[in-house]
Short mmCIF file of C-alpha atoms in Angstrom, two decimals:
data_model
loop_
_atom_site.label_atom_id
_atom_site.label_comp_id
_atom_site.label_asym_id
_atom_site.label_seq_id
_atom_site.Cartn_x
_atom_site.Cartn_y
_atom_site.Cartn_z
CA UNK A 1 17.67 0.93 24.06
CA UNK A 2 20.71 2.50 25.62
CA UNK A 3 20.14 4.43 28.73
CA UNK A 4 20.35 8.28 28.09
CA UNK A 5 23.94 9.18 28.59
CA UNK A 6 25.15 5.36 27.62
CA UNK A 7 26.16 5.06 24.00
CA UNK A 8 26.51 1.32 24.13
CA UNK A 9 23.85 0.08 21.54
CA UNK A 10 22.97 -3.46 20.94
CA UNK A 11 23.39 -5.41 17.83
CA UNK A 12 19.33 -5.68 17.49
CA UNK A 13 19.22 -2.02 18.09
CA UNK A 14 21.71 -1.65 15.13
CA UNK A 15 20.05 -3.72 13.02
CA UNK A 16 16.51 -1.84 13.54
CA UNK A 17 18.13 1.49 12.97
CA UNK A 18 19.31 -0.02 9.84
CA UNK A 19 16.05 -1.51 8.51
CA UNK A 20 14.52 2.00 9.29
CA UNK A 21 17.01 4.01 7.16
CA UNK A 22 16.99 1.29 4.56
CA UNK A 23 13.24 1.65 4.44
CA UNK A 24 12.97 5.17 4.52
CA UNK A 25 15.35 5.36 1.66
CA UNK A 26 13.02 3.38 -0.73
CA UNK A 27 9.98 5.03 0.70
CA UNK A 28 11.73 8.33 -0.54
CA UNK A 29 13.09 7.33 -3.89
CA UNK A 30 11.07 6.87 -7.30
CA UNK A 31 10.72 2.90 -7.70
CA UNK A 32 11.57 1.58 -11.55
CA UNK A 33 8.08 0.73 -13.36
CA UNK A 34 9.95 -2.85 -14.15
CA UNK A 35 11.06 -3.16 -10.08
CA UNK A 36 7.00 -2.72 -9.14
CA UNK A 37 6.10 -5.07 -11.72
CA UNK A 38 8.30 -7.48 -10.31
CA UNK A 39 7.02 -7.21 -6.74
CA UNK A 40 3.41 -7.61 -7.96
CA UNK A 41 4.31 -10.48 -10.01
CA UNK A 42 5.78 -12.08 -6.96
CA UNK A 43 2.99 -11.59 -4.35
CA UNK A 44 5.25 -9.13 -2.52
CA UNK A 45 3.19 -6.15 -3.88
CA UNK A 46 -0.55 -5.75 -4.20
CA UNK A 47 -2.34 -3.65 -7.16
CA UNK A 48 -5.68 -2.34 -6.11
CA UNK A 49 -7.21 -3.11 -9.35
CA UNK A 50 -6.67 -4.26 -12.64
CA UNK A 51 -6.82 -1.10 -14.51
CA UNK A 52 -4.17 1.39 -15.70
CA UNK A 53 -2.77 3.45 -13.34
CA UNK A 54 -4.21 1.55 -10.27
CA UNK A 55 -2.32 2.13 -6.85
CA UNK A 56 0.09 -0.27 -5.18
CA UNK A 57 0.45 -1.47 -1.65
CA UNK A 58 4.06 -2.32 -0.78
CA UNK A 59 5.71 -1.90 2.37
CA UNK A 60 2.72 -0.71 4.24
CA UNK A 61 2.12 2.16 1.96
CA UNK A 62 0.44 2.98 -1.35
CA UNK A 63 2.46 4.16 -4.46
CA UNK A 64 1.11 5.72 -7.35
CA UNK A 65 2.51 5.63 -11.02
CA UNK A 66 4.36 8.96 -11.72
CA UNK A 67 7.05 10.29 -14.67
CA UNK A 68 10.06 9.02 -12.69
CA UNK A 69 8.67 5.83 -11.48
CA UNK A 70 6.25 4.98 -8.83
CA UNK A 71 6.35 7.21 -5.68
CA UNK A 72 5.31 6.33 -2.46
CA UNK A 73 2.24 8.08 -0.72
CA UNK A 74 3.09 9.66 2.75
CA UNK A 75 1.39 7.85 5.72
CA UNK A 76 -1.83 9.98 5.86
CA UNK A 77 -2.65 9.38 1.93
CA UNK A 78 -1.84 5.79 2.63
CA UNK A 79 -4.22 5.58 5.69
CA UNK A 80 -7.06 7.70 3.46
CA UNK A 81 -6.38 5.31 0.43
CA UNK A 82 -6.82 1.99 2.68
CA UNK A 83 -10.40 3.30 3.41
CA UNK A 84 -11.29 3.89 -0.46
CA UNK A 85 -9.48 0.96 -1.28
CA UNK A 86 -11.62 -1.33 1.41
CA UNK A 87 -14.72 0.19 -0.24
CA UNK A 88 -13.62 -0.54 -3.75
CA UNK A 89 -12.88 -4.12 -2.88
CA UNK A 90 -16.62 -4.54 -1.28
CA UNK A 91 -17.88 -2.93 -4.46
CA UNK A 92 -16.05 -5.06 -6.66
CA UNK A 93 -16.94 -8.29 -4.89
CA UNK A 94 -20.54 -7.34 -4.50
CA UNK A 95 -20.57 -6.48 -7.98
CA UNK A 96 -18.87 -10.07 -9.09
CA UNK A 97 -21.88 -12.07 -6.66
CA UNK A 98 -24.47 -10.00 -8.48
CA UNK A 99 -23.17 -10.72 -12.01
CA UNK A 100 -22.95 -14.39 -11.07
CA UNK A 101 -26.60 -14.93 -10.41
CA UNK A 102 -29.13 -15.25 -13.16
CA UNK A 103 -31.02 -12.45 -11.97
CA UNK A 104 -30.27 -9.18 -10.34
CA UNK A 105 -33.10 -7.82 -8.16
CA UNK A 106 -34.46 -4.32 -9.00
CA UNK A 107 -32.80 -1.56 -6.85
CA UNK A 108 -34.58 -0.43 -4.16
CA UNK A 109 -33.97 2.88 -2.23
CA UNK A 110 -33.04 2.03 1.27
CA UNK A 111 -36.06 2.82 3.79
CA UNK A 112 -36.41 6.70 4.73
CA UNK A 113 -34.59 7.68 1.56
CA UNK A 114 -35.72 10.65 -0.13
#
């Protein structure tokens, strides 16, 4: 980075500033539904599940469907949804494994549970 008081900016710094600026414009504006569907189809965005209204992860943020299109959640909400998404994926994977077996063992409470 340029030293304080020095207005010289390198090309790499300019490109980084442009990238950050473009990313902020994308994150702050609603995305058309067709655009998000194309990102999902191209594998550039990941839907949490196969259900209507499923949140989508794109550009290190979670997006939700809204009236004008898809809107990005803020960083704090995205971080919270990351935790829930991890739990959801673990639960669906466990359910899929259990459904693949011929017999499911009976549910047993954990030791010490009342």
